[in-house]
């Protein structure tokens, strides 16, 4: 692979609902795992060892491949102090890096503003999901939100006659002039104009795309395929966001967790293969997180909201391995029955910002955090 | 002019307490009076209910609410568009926002529709009774896993959301309260479900199993005893935090946009006095929602909050369909219509999580803005629809229209919609390109109608039109 000057790209995959850490990276030699997981514990016949201490369930097999290549960093015990155990508050904290108050700016919105302060590219950030994730939301920072297929993205598609279309869209853009200080009207003005521009730009991505890789026909498969199409079109997009879920496995956990992770890991496998075949994988790093882990002791069929969880970072420039420490499962070390976080999530963001995006992490994550060295 | 003010106020009431109204209806309601209209809305029994058999005649599969597009959505959309009891339907949607239950897990639209029907029947009654009903609602029990909440193995899902999202709001209870509330609801489950195959789905039924209930002593919000679920609800509704939380929800839904629910424990309300007024009505009336809504709709803070609320996708779609008309029979194509709110970020009967939908400006992103504008423009651009025809008829009755008159008349008949001066200028500039429109012969009439629908399409594409 030739030396590259390509701009670094970050793909975030949000595992919504609170992924169960203990059944994702399994401490299979630890007797306390079996003691606490009488109902949802995964038997040894159904797991693959990463090493002498930890294993992943067989249904995450594609991730094993990335681990064997040395491209998967497993971040242990991730969380923050006083975990609120609420999905919504926890997700807000991950999105805004504000644990004590309600943050108004998303961390990735700040990153996008840093990358493109003059808003020269309205597709710097592209999100594939039903809504604008708060992590991306900063006043005045454009985000292209693709809710359905990329091909159908555009304003007033029924007006096709070229001169009429041009006239109407020009009038539209004048009516959407964002007047500073007008609050939600300004936000809507900016959104309207940005989406007008973004639609024109993104339209080319599916047309330019060709690949031998077949993505699984799942929601996450389609989202990652869309991300690959935009990335490979070379439109200057630097931040991609998508989600999958729900990992909120209070009940009937095992089959559910299996189908969720099968979908995610198969889609990731296709995505990485696709990028590699196009020689466009070396500037992509994937961050995969969930808002919290789940309770150590199962509830008889699933697991309740917990605290510390696992976060993954993967990509061709990632130094694979374990980072941080698996929190103790001993009863006396648990906090309200949950794993006590040993790594602040903002540490992971800090490494990514400093070593990958090449920007000062402090003003983005609101502080200085130790940086695990999973990127050079 | 005073009459025009009455129309504008009535239009505001109908947008909020319902899904908007055409000009004929607004004129009839103004003749009846504001107070009398509020009373009619608060007492929906005076109007006929939606006839479900009409739906079944056209869409026999409505009895099998799976499929794609889901028949559950078709069913719900049919009620939303055709109800003659606008506030009953709007209040049911309100509770669907609060007690957000989703098909992603429930996988049974019959049960979700049954829950919505409960909101229709009981949504304007006692909040305490409604909370008890939702605690016993098998769909909610399954959604929040209370069927897995056993005396010997507590599952906190329902107990936590009851306090965080359905009654008190974060910060008004401890982790221990969550635990104790969850214990109190052990044994609240539903009867064994008959497997779906081979006979199809059977209705779910609440069941209390005393042998699965933890009857030990509990301590919840300072109350000690062998508390059961109903005791928890009685304690919860007496908390001042409960009145404030539910009234803030009402304010956010009916009056003006608030911050998102997770921020409420930290950010003060937009209008603390309004919340106080509503909370007092809530407490004084023993949690009677009808009484609280009466205070709300008759208050100045409500009457003055015009265009302070960003329409939800349901309001956009239902409001448009009720305005343009022609959707009174559930004909083929209803399936696609029923999916429209989901394209704008609100998949009815399937909220993204138990927190429900984020509202206000969070409805707007580049994708959803496009979907809203494209859908409404397509509807008001169709002169064959009866509501559009009626607007054109009213325009025609005004005779020859100058560009300014065309713009102002269209704005008036679509709302009245209030737009900024710059927006209005753009609309007038467009109308000037067409010159004055007249209706004096067949070909002029055709041109005039074409320009009227084009003008309406431009109006619904404005930012201002996104508000109610």
PDB file of C-alpha atoms in Angstrom, chain B residues 30 82 131 153 190 320 408 443 461:
ATOM      1  CA  UNK B  30     -66.335  30.774  15.438  1.00  0.00           C
ATOM      2  CA  UNK B  82     -61.269  10.765  10.230  1.00  0.00           C
ATOM      3  CA  UNK B 131     -51.293   5.073  35.306  1.00  0.00           C
ATOM      4  CA  UNK B 153     -35.564 -12.209  40.542  1.00  0.00           C
ATOM      5  CA  UNK B 190     -50.152 -11.370  31.662  1.00  0.00           C
ATOM      6  CA  UNK B 320     -52.378  18.023   5.637  1.00  0.00           C
ATOM      7  CA  UNK B 408     -52.241  36.967   1.206  1.00  0.00           C
ATOM      8  CA  UNK B 443     -58.407  29.267 -19.971  1.00  0.00           C
ATOM      9  CA  UNK B 461     -42.103  24.842   1.743  1.00  0.00           C
TER      10      UNK B 461
END
